[in-house]
Amino acid sequence: MTTTTAPAPTGTTLLDVRGVTMRFGGLTAVNNVDLTVSEGEIIGLIGPNGAGKTTFFNCLTGLYVPTEGTVSYKGNLLPPKPHRVTQAGIARTFQNIRLFANMTVLENVLVGRHSRTKEGLFSAILRGPGYRRAESESHDRAMELLEFTGLAAKADHLARNLPYGEQRKLEIARALASDPGLLLLDEPTAGMNPQETRAAEELVFAIRDRGIAILVIEHDMRFIFNLCDRTAVLVQGQKIVEGDRETVQNDERVITAYLGAPLEGTGAAASTEADQ
Amino acid sequence: MTTEITPVIPVPERAARVFTALAAVATAGTALTAWTWTADFPGDLTFYGSPAGLQWLTLTGGLITAVLTLARYGIPGLRWTSPAGGNNGILLAALGTAAVSWFAIIAIAVDLGGLANLEPGGWLAGLTSLLAVTGALGLPLDRRTADSLGKPNYWWLLAGVVGYAVHHLITRTLRLAKIERKLPPARELPSWAEVLLIIAAFAVGLFAITFGIDTEYGELFTGYLILAGFTVAALAKTGLLQRLRALTVKHRPVATGAAFSAAAAFPFTQTSDQYTSVAANILIFATVALGLNIVVGLAGLLDLGYVAFLGVGAYAAALVSGSPASPIHVAFPFWAAALTGAAAAMVFGVLIGAPTLRLRGDYLAIVTLGFGEIFRITMNNLNGTTGPNVTNGSNGIPRIPDLQILGFDLGKKHLVGGIELGRFSNYYLLMLIITAVVVLVFARVGNSRIGRAWVAIREDETAAEAMGINGFRLKLLAFALGACLAGLAGTVQAHVSYTVTPDQYTFAEALPPNSAFLLAAVILGGMGTISGPLVGATLLFLIPKKLEFLSNYQLLAFGIALIILMRIRPEGLIANRRNQLEFHEPVIPAQSAPEDAVPLTKAGA
Amino acid sequence: MHDLPQQLANGLILGALYGLVAIGYTMVYGIVQLINFAHGEIFMVGGFGALTAYLALPGGTTLWLAVPLMLIAGILVSTLVAVGAERFAYRPLRSAPRLAPLITAIGLSIVLQQLVFSFYPDAKKARVFPKIPGDPFELASVTIQRSDIFLIIAAPICMLILGWFVARTRSGRAMQATSQDPDTAKLMGIDTDRVIVMAFAIGAAFAAVAAVAYGLRTGQVDFRMGFILGLKAFTAAVLGGIGNIYGAMLGGLALGLAEGLATAYIQHIPGMHLFGGGAWKDVWAFVLLIVVLLVRPQGLLGERVADRA
C-alpha cells in the first residue's frame, strides 16, 4: 500500500485546481481552494457537514460555474459543461444516487459509453457494419465492467429494483464506462454497513489498479485513512490542511472543526449543505 | 397489498365451475334466437338460427367465457388459453359478455322506444349472461383481503348514492386484486409451429380490427368496444397475451412481417372506399402519433403543439403540389414534395426547439402549445387582407391533385390480383410504407446509442450530462426528428384530403388528428412503445368516427373516457418493455418497491 | 402615438385579467408540478355560475346587489368543480407517470366544455352577460369602460388578500413549505393533501373573479372562452416565473401590455404594415414569451433553481 508523504505526486499531474471560489449570493460555499491529483493517486476530501465538499465537486465537474478560479485536466482548461468534462476524462458519482431508474443495469452502463462512441442518428438507422461493431464493443465493455463490479448477473434488471449497495456499485460501473482518467466519488459508502464499506474499499483499490486516479469525498474517517494517499480537509469552504494520515489526524484545526468548537469568523458557510 | 384466493359468493368451486360453463354456453346459444320483433333495430335481430350484429358479439363473448372456464377444468386442447391459471379472467370475460348483452337490450329499448320491443330471446340473453357472471363470482378469485382495505371513501357520496354504491361494490365487495400471476415455463414447440402461431394470432387480430373498422352503426361499434376491452383484459389475466408477447419477441422479424402483411391485406378485404378512407386516415394519425412518441416517450419532451408540424408538412406539400390555388405555381414530384415537407417541418422544429430546449422544466410545453396556436392563426392570416397572400386564409388550399408515383396514379382505381383497389386503398398502401419507415426509425434509433441517451435524459438530465451526453443537442435532435417525421406524414395527408385548411390543425377538436388527441394516443397507448401509439391512435380515431350517434355528446364521452382510462391504467394500454421487466424479479410485489431500494425517482430532485 | 396612454390602460386591464387566471396555474404548478390544463375551463364555469345567479335574480335588480351575488355564485361553482376535479381526477394519479395527470387534465377540460355546451340552456352560442350601464369614465385622454371598474378594484384586492394569506397565515406558510419540499413538509406534520386542495380552491376562486370581470367587460360568456384565455394565462404564469404568485400577476400585466401595444403600433413599423391589428395579437404575445425565455429563462420573478447533485 502506498503511503508517500504529502505533496509528492508519483506521476504526472492529472487534475489541477487553482483558487476555486464559489459564491451563492452573499454566501461563500467554497473559498479559494487549490488541489492537485496525479496519476495513480487516491485523494480524500473530508470535512464536516456543510463544508462545501459537494459544491467543490460540482465546480470540478462543470455543474456549477466557479465564481473564481480555474480547473484544468492534463494541462487543458476544463469548460464548465458537465458533458465536456466527462469527455475530457473525469467521471463522477453522486451523493444521492442518480441512476437512470427505468433503464436496465446494462443500459445504464451503456449510457456511460456515450462519450467514447460516436455513432449518430443515421448510422443507427442504417445499421452498417461499423455500427454493429461499435455496438458490440460497447456491449462487451459494459459487460466487462459489470463483471468487475459483480453485477453481471443482474444485467437485465431495472436499476431501480437493485438494492442500495448494488445501486452504488452500478453508479461506479457507469462512471467507469466513460474510460475516465480520474474518478470522483461523492460519499460512496453513505448508508453502508461495515462489510459493504470494506467491499467498497476493495473496489476503490481495484479501480486504482486499472490506472485510474480517484478523488473521494467521505464522512467515514477510517475509510478515508485506509484508502487515501493524501487527504484534504475542507472546513467552511476553505482547505485548512492537506497531507497524509498523521498530518491530518494531528492537526488541531481539524480536531476543533470536527468536535464542533467554533472557528474564528463563523458565519456564512455553515448552511451550504442545504443546497447540495 | 395482501391478497387471498376466495370466491365472492361462497359456493363449492366445482358447482360454480359447472354452472358458469353451462350459463356461458347458454348465453352463446341465445344469440341464435330472435331478440326483437322488428327489423327496425340496426342489424336486424329478428331471425332464429342466424345471429346478426350485436348477437355475434354475445355469441363470441359467451364462447370465450365457456372456453376459459373449461380450460380451467383441465380439458386438454384448451389449457393453452389459460396458462397463468386463476379465475379472474373468466369473471372478466363473463362481465364483458353480460355488458354487451345488456347494452344490446338497452339499445333496443331506447332505439325502438320501450322494453316491449324485446322478444323473449333478448331477455334470455340478459338472464343467462348474468347467471354466468354469478357463477364466475363463485369461483376462487384473486382478491384483496378484507382487512387490507383502508377506510371507506365517503367522498364518493359526492358522485351520488348510485356512484357511491358502485364504488363500494367494486372496491369493497368484489375486492379484485391486480396481481400478476407467474407464468409456468412454456412448452417447447418447433419454431415453425411458433411462427404459425404468430401468423394465426395476427390473422385473428386483422379479423378483429377489420370487424371494428367495418361496423356499420354506432350500437355495434359500442358493443364491439365493450367486448374487445373485456376480452383483452381477460386474456391478459389468463396469461395468454403474455405468452403471445413472448413469442413475438422471440421471432421479432416474423412478427413484424406478419403485422405489416396483415395491415397490407386490409384493403383487399374491402369492397368500397368507405372504410379504406378511414383506414388511411388512421394510418396518418398513427404515424404522427409514433413520431410524437419519439419526442414524448423516448426523450421525455412534452410537445403540446405537435399537430402544427403535420400542418407545416401538409402546407408545404400543398404549396408545391401544383394546385391552382397555390400562389407558387410549381408541381414537384412526390419525392421532392415529401422532402420539402419534411425539411420545412424540421426547420420549424429547430426554430422552436433551439431557444426553448436549453431550459429545464415545462417551458417547452407552453412554447409548443403556443406554436400550435400561432401556426393556425398565421395560416388564417396569410390571406391577402390581414397579411401577404400565401395560404388563402381560412379557405385553405383546395384542389390538390392526386399523386403520381412512377407513372402510377394514386387517384385512379387499379386491379391488383383481381381485386379493385380504389383511391383510398392506394393512399393507404403508400401511407403504410411511410408508417413502416417511421416504425423502423423508431425501433432502430430507440435501441441505439442515441435512443439510450434520450431515455437517460428523460430519466435524469443532470446524471445524463455527467455521462458525457450533450443534453441540448440530443433533445434538439429528438425534437427535429419528430418534427421531420410529422412533416413527412403531412405531405401525404395533403393529397389524401384534397384540401388543407388551418382548422385541420388545432389543439383540441372533435375529430383527430389534433395535438390533444395525438398526445392522448401516445399516453393512452403506452409511452415509449411502438404498438402503443398505433393502438391508441386507432382507438381514438375510430371512437369519435363511429359514435356519431352520440353526435353532440361524443366529445363529452371522449373526455370522460380519457379520465377513466388514466385512472385505471395510467401507464397506458400497452406497458413499456421496461415496465414489463418489473415482473422479471422474483419477489418484487407489484405495487410497492422493496424496502431497501432507494426511491430513485425523487432522488436529488 | 397620441393614444399611448389609452393603449397602456387597455393593456393593463387585459393584463390584470390574465394575471388573475394565471395565479391558479402558478399555485397548482408550484405545489404539485402539474399544468392544470383544465384551469381555463374552471374560469369558464365560473362565468356561467355567475350568469346563472344573474338569471335567477328578479329582473331589474340593481347591479350593486347583483354583482356581489354573481361573484359568490361564480366562486362557488369554480371552487367546487376544481376541488372535485382534484379529489377524483388528479389525486388518484399522484404516483402515476408524470404525463398521466396531464391527459386527465385535457380530458377534464373537454368534459367541462362539453357539459356546458350540451346542458347549459342556449350555451351553443355566446350568452349575454350584463354590463355595467352608463357612460365611460374620461380621465385626461384615457377612456375607461364602466364595466372595467370591477376588475380595476377587484384585482388589487385579490392580490392583497393572497399576499396576506400566503405570508401571514398558518395555512399560507404550510403552502409555501409544501411547494419548497413536499416530502419534508409532510414529515413536519403538514397535511399536504389539504394544502393541494387549498391551492386548487384559491386558484379557482381567482379564476371566477376573472370570469365575472371578463363577462362584464365583453358582455358575454361562451363555452369556449376558457381555452385561449387559459393559454394566455399560462403564458403569463411562465412569463412571470412559474410558481411565483406575484410573478403571475406581473406576467399577466406584461402580456396584456405587449398585446395592446403590438396591436396598436406594429403596423406603423416600416415593412410590417400587414402584421398589425387584432389578427396578429396572439402571435406577438407568443413572440414576447420566447424573447423573455431567451433572455431570462426563469421568467421575470422566478428564481434560478440550481440543480442539486
CSV table of N, CA, C and O in Angstrom, one decimal, chain B residues 99-178:
chain,number,residue,atom,x,y,z
B,99,ALA,N,-72.1,-7.4,-20.2
B,99,ALA,CA,-72.2,-5.9,-20.5
B,99,ALA,C,-72.7,-5.8,-22.0
B,99,ALA,O,-73.5,-4.9,-22.2
B,100,VAL,N,-72.1,-6.6,-22.9
B,100,VAL,CA,-72.5,-6.4,-24.3
B,100,VAL,C,-74.0,-6.8,-24.5
B,100,VAL,O,-74.7,-6.2,-25.2
B,101,SER,N,-74.4,-7.9,-23.8
B,101,SER,CA,-75.8,-8.3,-23.9
B,101,SER,C,-76.8,-7.2,-23.4
B,101,SER,O,-77.8,-6.9,-24.0
B,102,TRP,N,-76.5,-6.7,-22.2
B,102,TRP,CA,-77.3,-5.7,-21.6
B,102,TRP,C,-77.3,-4.4,-22.4
B,102,TRP,O,-78.3,-3.7,-22.5
B,103,PHE,N,-76.1,-4.1,-23.0
B,103,PHE,CA,-76.1,-3.0,-23.8
B,103,PHE,C,-77.0,-3.1,-25.0
B,103,PHE,O,-77.8,-2.2,-25.4
B,104,ALA,N,-77.1,-4.4,-25.5
B,104,ALA,CA,-78.0,-4.6,-26.7
B,104,ALA,C,-79.4,-4.4,-26.2
B,104,ALA,O,-80.2,-3.8,-26.9
B,105,ILE,N,-79.7,-5.0,-25.0
B,105,ILE,CA,-81.1,-4.9,-24.6
B,105,ILE,C,-81.5,-3.4,-24.4
B,105,ILE,O,-82.6,-2.9,-24.9
B,106,ILE,N,-80.6,-2.6,-23.8
B,106,ILE,CA,-80.9,-1.2,-23.5
B,106,ILE,C,-81.0,-0.5,-24.8
B,106,ILE,O,-81.9,0.4,-25.1
B,107,ALA,N,-80.1,-0.8,-25.8
B,107,ALA,CA,-80.1,-0.1,-27.1
B,107,ALA,C,-81.4,-0.4,-27.8
B,107,ALA,O,-82.0,0.5,-28.4
B,108,ILE,N,-81.9,-1.6,-27.7
B,108,ILE,CA,-83.1,-2.0,-28.4
B,108,ILE,C,-84.3,-1.2,-27.8
B,108,ILE,O,-85.1,-0.5,-28.5
B,109,ALA,N,-84.3,-1.2,-26.4
B,109,ALA,CA,-85.4,-0.4,-25.7
B,109,ALA,C,-85.3,1.0,-26.1
B,109,ALA,O,-86.4,1.7,-26.3
B,110,VAL,N,-84.1,1.6,-26.1
B,110,VAL,CA,-84.0,3.1,-26.3
B,110,VAL,C,-84.4,3.4,-27.8
B,110,VAL,O,-85.1,4.3,-28.1
B,111,ASP,N,-83.8,2.6,-28.7
B,111,ASP,CA,-83.9,2.9,-30.1
B,111,ASP,C,-85.4,2.7,-30.6
B,111,ASP,O,-85.9,3.5,-31.4
B,112,LEU,N,-86.0,1.7,-30.1
B,112,LEU,CA,-87.4,1.4,-30.5
B,112,LEU,C,-88.4,1.9,-29.6
B,112,LEU,O,-89.6,1.8,-29.9
B,113,GLY,N,-88.0,2.5,-28.5
B,113,GLY,CA,-89.0,3.1,-27.6
B,113,GLY,C,-89.7,2.1,-26.7
B,113,GLY,O,-90.9,2.0,-26.8
B,114,GLY,N,-89.0,1.5,-25.8
B,114,GLY,CA,-89.7,0.7,-24.8
B,114,GLY,C,-89.2,-0.8,-24.8
B,114,GLY,O,-88.8,-1.3,-25.8
B,115,LEU,N,-89.3,-1.3,-23.6
B,115,LEU,CA,-88.8,-2.7,-23.4
B,115,LEU,C,-89.8,-3.7,-24.0
B,115,LEU,O,-89.4,-4.9,-24.3
B,116,ALA,N,-91.0,-3.3,-24.4
B,116,ALA,CA,-91.9,-4.1,-25.0
B,116,ALA,C,-91.4,-4.6,-26.4
B,116,ALA,O,-91.9,-5.6,-26.9
B,117,ASN,N,-90.4,-4.0,-26.9
B,117,ASN,CA,-89.9,-4.4,-28.2
B,117,ASN,C,-89.0,-5.6,-28.2
B,117,ASN,O,-88.5,-6.0,-29.2
B,118,LEU,N,-88.7,-6.1,-27.0
B,118,LEU,CA,-87.8,-7.2,-26.8
B,118,LEU,C,-88.6,-8.5,-27.0
B,118,LEU,O,-89.7,-8.7,-26.4
B,119,GLU,N,-88.0,-9.4,-27.7
B,119,GLU,CA,-88.6,-10.8,-27.8
B,119,GLU,C,-88.0,-11.6,-26.6
B,119,GLU,O,-87.0,-11.1,-26.0
B,120,PRO,N,-88.5,-12.7,-26.2
B,120,PRO,CA,-88.0,-13.5,-25.1
B,120,PRO,C,-86.5,-13.8,-25.3
B,120,PRO,O,-85.8,-13.8,-24.3
B,121,GLY,N,-86.1,-14.0,-26.5
B,121,GLY,CA,-84.6,-14.3,-26.7
B,121,GLY,C,-83.7,-13.2,-26.1
B,121,GLY,O,-82.7,-13.6,-25.5
B,122,GLY,N,-84.1,-12.0,-26.3
B,122,GLY,CA,-83.3,-10.9,-25.7
B,122,GLY,C,-83.2,-11.0,-24.2
B,122,GLY,O,-82.1,-10.9,-23.6
B,123,TRP,N,-84.4,-11.2,-23.6
B,123,TRP,CA,-84.4,-11.3,-22.1
B,123,TRP,C,-83.5,-12.5,-21.7
B,123,TRP,O,-82.8,-12.5,-20.7
B,124,LEU,N,-83.6,-13.6,-22.5
B,124,LEU,CA,-82.9,-14.8,-22.1
B,124,LEU,C,-81.4,-14.5,-22.2
B,124,LEU,O,-80.6,-15.0,-21.3
B,125,ALA,N,-80.9,-13.8,-23.2
B,125,ALA,CA,-79.5,-13.4,-23.3
B,125,ALA,C,-79.1,-12.6,-22.1
B,125,ALA,O,-78.0,-12.9,-21.5
B,126,GLY,N,-79.9,-11.7,-21.7
B,126,GLY,CA,-79.6,-10.9,-20.5
B,126,GLY,C,-79.5,-11.8,-19.3
B,126,GLY,O,-78.5,-11.7,-18.5
B,127,LEU,N,-80.5,-12.7,-19.1
B,127,LEU,CA,-80.5,-13.5,-17.9
B,127,LEU,C,-79.3,-14.5,-17.9
B,127,LEU,O,-78.6,-14.5,-16.9
B,128,THR,N,-79.1,-15.2,-19.0
B,128,THR,CA,-78.0,-16.2,-18.9
B,128,THR,C,-76.7,-15.6,-18.7
B,128,THR,O,-75.8,-16.1,-18.0
B,129,SER,N,-76.5,-14.4,-19.3
B,129,SER,CA,-75.2,-13.7,-19.2
B,129,SER,C,-75.0,-13.3,-17.7
B,129,SER,O,-73.9,-13.4,-17.2
B,130,LEU,N,-76.1,-12.9,-17.1
B,130,LEU,CA,-75.9,-12.5,-15.6
B,130,LEU,C,-75.6,-13.8,-14.8
B,130,LEU,O,-74.9,-13.7,-13.9
B,131,LEU,N,-76.3,-14.9,-15.2
B,131,LEU,CA,-76.0,-16.2,-14.5
B,131,LEU,C,-74.6,-16.6,-14.6
B,131,LEU,O,-74.0,-17.0,-13.6
B,132,ALA,N,-74.0,-16.3,-15.8
B,132,ALA,CA,-72.6,-16.7,-16.0
B,132,ALA,C,-71.7,-15.8,-15.1
B,132,ALA,O,-70.8,-16.3,-14.5
B,133,VAL,N,-72.1,-14.5,-14.9
B,133,VAL,CA,-71.3,-13.7,-14.0
B,133,VAL,C,-71.5,-14.2,-12.6
B,133,VAL,O,-70.5,-14.3,-11.9
B,134,THR,N,-72.7,-14.6,-12.2
B,134,THR,CA,-72.9,-15.1,-10.9
B,134,THR,C,-72.1,-16.3,-10.6
B,134,THR,O,-71.4,-16.5,-9.6
B,135,GLY,N,-72.1,-17.2,-11.6
B,135,GLY,CA,-71.2,-18.4,-11.5
B,135,GLY,C,-69.8,-18.1,-11.3
B,135,GLY,O,-69.1,-18.6,-10.4
B,136,ALA,N,-69.3,-17.1,-12.1
B,136,ALA,CA,-67.9,-16.7,-12.0
B,136,ALA,C,-67.5,-16.2,-10.7
B,136,ALA,O,-66.4,-16.3,-10.2
B,137,LEU,N,-68.5,-15.5,-10.1
B,137,LEU,CA,-68.3,-14.9,-8.8
B,137,LEU,C,-68.1,-16.0,-7.7
B,137,LEU,O,-67.6,-15.8,-6.6
B,138,GLY,N,-68.6,-17.2,-8.0
B,138,GLY,CA,-68.5,-18.3,-7.1
B,138,GLY,C,-67.1,-19.0,-7.2
B,138,GLY,O,-66.8,-19.9,-6.4
B,139,LEU,N,-66.4,-18.7,-8.3
B,139,LEU,CA,-65.0,-19.3,-8.4
B,139,LEU,C,-64.0,-18.6,-7.5
B,139,LEU,O,-64.2,-17.4,-7.2
B,140,PRO,N,-63.0,-19.3,-7.1
B,140,PRO,CA,-62.0,-18.7,-6.3
B,140,PRO,C,-61.2,-17.6,-7.1
B,140,PRO,O,-60.6,-17.9,-8.1
B,141,LEU,N,-61.3,-16.4,-6.6
B,141,LEU,CA,-60.7,-15.3,-7.4
B,141,LEU,C,-59.6,-14.7,-6.6
B,141,LEU,O,-59.5,-14.8,-5.4
B,142,ASP,N,-58.7,-14.0,-7.3
B,142,ASP,CA,-57.6,-13.3,-6.7
B,142,ASP,C,-58.2,-12.0,-6.1
B,142,ASP,O,-58.5,-11.1,-6.9
B,143,ARG,N,-58.2,-11.9,-4.8
B,143,ARG,CA,-58.8,-10.7,-4.2
B,143,ARG,C,-57.9,-10.1,-3.1
B,143,ARG,O,-57.1,-10.8,-2.6
B,144,ARG,N,-58.2,-8.9,-2.8
B,144,ARG,CA,-57.5,-8.3,-1.7
B,144,ARG,C,-58.2,-8.8,-0.5
B,144,ARG,O,-59.4,-9.0,-0.5
B,145,THR,N,-57.4,-8.9,0.6
B,145,THR,CA,-58.1,-9.4,1.8
B,145,THR,C,-58.9,-8.2,2.4
B,145,THR,O,-58.5,-7.0,2.2
B,146,ALA,N,-59.9,-8.6,3.2
B,146,ALA,CA,-60.8,-7.5,3.7
B,146,ALA,C,-60.1,-6.6,4.6
B,146,ALA,O,-60.4,-5.4,4.6
B,147,ASP,N,-59.1,-7.1,5.4
B,147,ASP,CA,-58.5,-6.2,6.4
B,147,ASP,C,-57.4,-5.4,5.8
B,147,ASP,O,-56.9,-4.5,6.4
B,148,SER,N,-57.1,-5.6,4.5
B,148,SER,CA,-56.1,-4.7,3.9
B,148,SER,C,-56.7,-3.5,3.2
B,148,SER,O,-56.0,-2.6,2.7
B,149,LEU,N,-58.0,-3.4,3.3
B,149,LEU,CA,-58.7,-2.2,2.7
B,149,LEU,C,-58.6,-1.1,3.8
B,149,LEU,O,-58.6,-1.3,5.0
B,150,GLY,N,-58.5,0.1,3.2
B,150,GLY,CA,-58.4,1.3,4.1
B,150,GLY,C,-59.8,1.7,4.6
B,150,GLY,O,-60.8,0.9,4.5
B,151,LYS,N,-59.9,2.9,5.1
B,151,LYS,CA,-61.2,3.4,5.5
B,151,LYS,C,-62.1,3.6,4.3
B,151,LYS,O,-61.6,3.8,3.2
B,152,PRO,N,-63.4,3.4,4.4
B,152,PRO,CA,-64.2,3.7,3.2
B,152,PRO,C,-64.1,5.2,2.8
B,152,PRO,O,-63.8,6.0,3.6
B,153,ASN,N,-64.2,5.4,1.5
B,153,ASN,CA,-64.0,6.7,1.0
B,153,ASN,C,-65.3,7.4,0.7
B,153,ASN,O,-66.0,7.2,-0.3
B,154,TYR,N,-65.7,8.2,1.7
B,154,TYR,CA,-67.1,8.8,1.6
B,154,TYR,C,-67.1,10.0,0.6
B,154,TYR,O,-68.2,10.5,0.3
B,155,TRP,N,-66.0,10.4,0.1
B,155,TRP,CA,-66.0,11.4,-1.0
B,155,TRP,C,-66.9,11.0,-2.1
B,155,TRP,O,-67.4,11.8,-2.8
B,156,TRP,N,-67.0,9.7,-2.3
B,156,TRP,CA,-67.8,9.2,-3.5
B,156,TRP,C,-69.2,9.5,-3.3
B,156,TRP,O,-70.0,9.4,-4.3
B,157,LEU,N,-69.7,9.9,-2.1
B,157,LEU,CA,-71.1,10.3,-1.9
B,157,LEU,C,-71.4,11.5,-2.8
B,157,LEU,O,-72.5,11.7,-3.2
B,158,LEU,N,-70.3,12.3,-3.0
B,158,LEU,CA,-70.5,13.5,-3.9
B,158,LEU,C,-71.0,13.0,-5.3
B,158,LEU,O,-71.7,13.8,-6.0
B,159,ALA,N,-70.6,11.9,-5.7
B,159,ALA,CA,-71.0,11.4,-7.0
B,159,ALA,C,-72.4,10.8,-6.9
B,159,ALA,O,-72.8,10.1,-7.9
B,160,GLY,N,-73.1,11.0,-5.8
B,160,GLY,CA,-74.5,10.5,-5.7
B,160,GLY,C,-74.5,9.1,-5.1
B,160,GLY,O,-73.5,8.4,-4.9
B,161,VAL,N,-75.6,8.7,-4.6
B,161,VAL,CA,-75.8,7.4,-3.9
B,161,VAL,C,-75.4,6.3,-4.8
B,161,VAL,O,-74.7,5.4,-4.4
B,162,VAL,N,-75.8,6.4,-6.1
B,162,VAL,CA,-75.5,5.3,-7.0
B,162,VAL,C,-74.0,5.2,-7.2
B,162,VAL,O,-73.4,4.1,-7.2
B,163,GLY,N,-73.4,6.4,-7.4
B,163,GLY,CA,-71.9,6.4,-7.6
B,163,GLY,C,-71.2,5.8,-6.4
B,163,GLY,O,-70.3,5.0,-6.6
B,164,TYR,N,-71.7,6.1,-5.2
B,164,TYR,CA,-71.1,5.6,-4.0
B,164,TYR,C,-71.3,4.0,-4.0
B,164,TYR,O,-70.4,3.3,-3.6
B,165,ALA,N,-72.5,3.6,-4.3
B,165,ALA,CA,-72.8,2.2,-4.3
B,165,ALA,C,-71.9,1.4,-5.2
B,165,ALA,O,-71.3,0.4,-4.9
B,166,VAL,N,-71.7,2.0,-6.4
B,166,VAL,CA,-70.9,1.3,-7.4
B,166,VAL,C,-69.4,1.2,-6.9
B,166,VAL,O,-68.8,0.2,-7.0
B,167,HIS,N,-69.0,2.4,-6.4
B,167,HIS,CA,-67.6,2.4,-5.9
B,167,HIS,C,-67.4,1.4,-4.7
B,167,HIS,O,-66.5,0.6,-4.7
B,168,HIS,N,-68.4,1.3,-3.9
B,168,HIS,CA,-68.4,0.4,-2.7
B,168,HIS,C,-68.4,-1.1,-3.3
B,168,HIS,O,-67.6,-1.9,-2.8
B,169,LEU,N,-69.2,-1.3,-4.2
B,169,LEU,CA,-69.3,-2.7,-4.8
B,169,LEU,C,-68.0,-3.1,-5.4
B,169,LEU,O,-67.5,-4.2,-5.1
B,170,ILE,N,-67.4,-2.2,-6.1
B,170,ILE,CA,-66.1,-2.6,-6.8
B,170,ILE,C,-65.0,-2.7,-5.8
B,170,ILE,O,-64.3,-3.7,-5.8
B,171,THR,N,-64.8,-1.7,-4.9
B,171,THR,CA,-63.6,-1.7,-4.1
B,171,THR,C,-63.8,-2.6,-2.8
B,171,THR,O,-62.8,-3.1,-2.3
B,172,ARG,N,-65.0,-2.7,-2.3
B,172,ARG,CA,-65.1,-3.4,-1.0
B,172,ARG,C,-65.9,-4.7,-1.1
B,172,ARG,O,-65.6,-5.6,-0.2
B,173,THR,N,-66.7,-4.9,-2.1
B,173,THR,CA,-67.4,-6.2,-2.1
B,173,THR,C,-66.6,-7.2,-3.0
B,173,THR,O,-66.3,-8.3,-2.7
B,174,LEU,N,-66.3,-6.7,-4.3
B,174,LEU,CA,-65.6,-7.6,-5.2
B,174,LEU,C,-64.1,-7.7,-4.8
B,174,LEU,O,-63.6,-8.8,-4.8
B,175,ARG,N,-63.5,-6.6,-4.4
B,175,ARG,CA,-62.1,-6.5,-3.9
B,175,ARG,C,-61.1,-7.2,-4.9
B,175,ARG,O,-60.2,-7.9,-4.4
B,176,LEU,N,-61.3,-7.1,-6.2
B,176,LEU,CA,-60.5,-7.9,-7.1
B,176,LEU,C,-59.1,-7.3,-7.0
B,176,LEU,O,-58.9,-6.1,-7.0
B,177,ALA,N,-58.1,-8.2,-7.0
B,177,ALA,CA,-56.7,-7.7,-6.9
B,177,ALA,C,-56.0,-7.7,-8.2
B,177,ALA,O,-56.3,-8.6,-9.0
B,178,LYS,N,-55.1,-6.7,-8.4
B,178,LYS,CA,-54.4,-6.7,-9.7
B,178,LYS,C,-53.0,-7.4,-9.4
B,178,LYS,O,-52.0,-6.7,-9.3
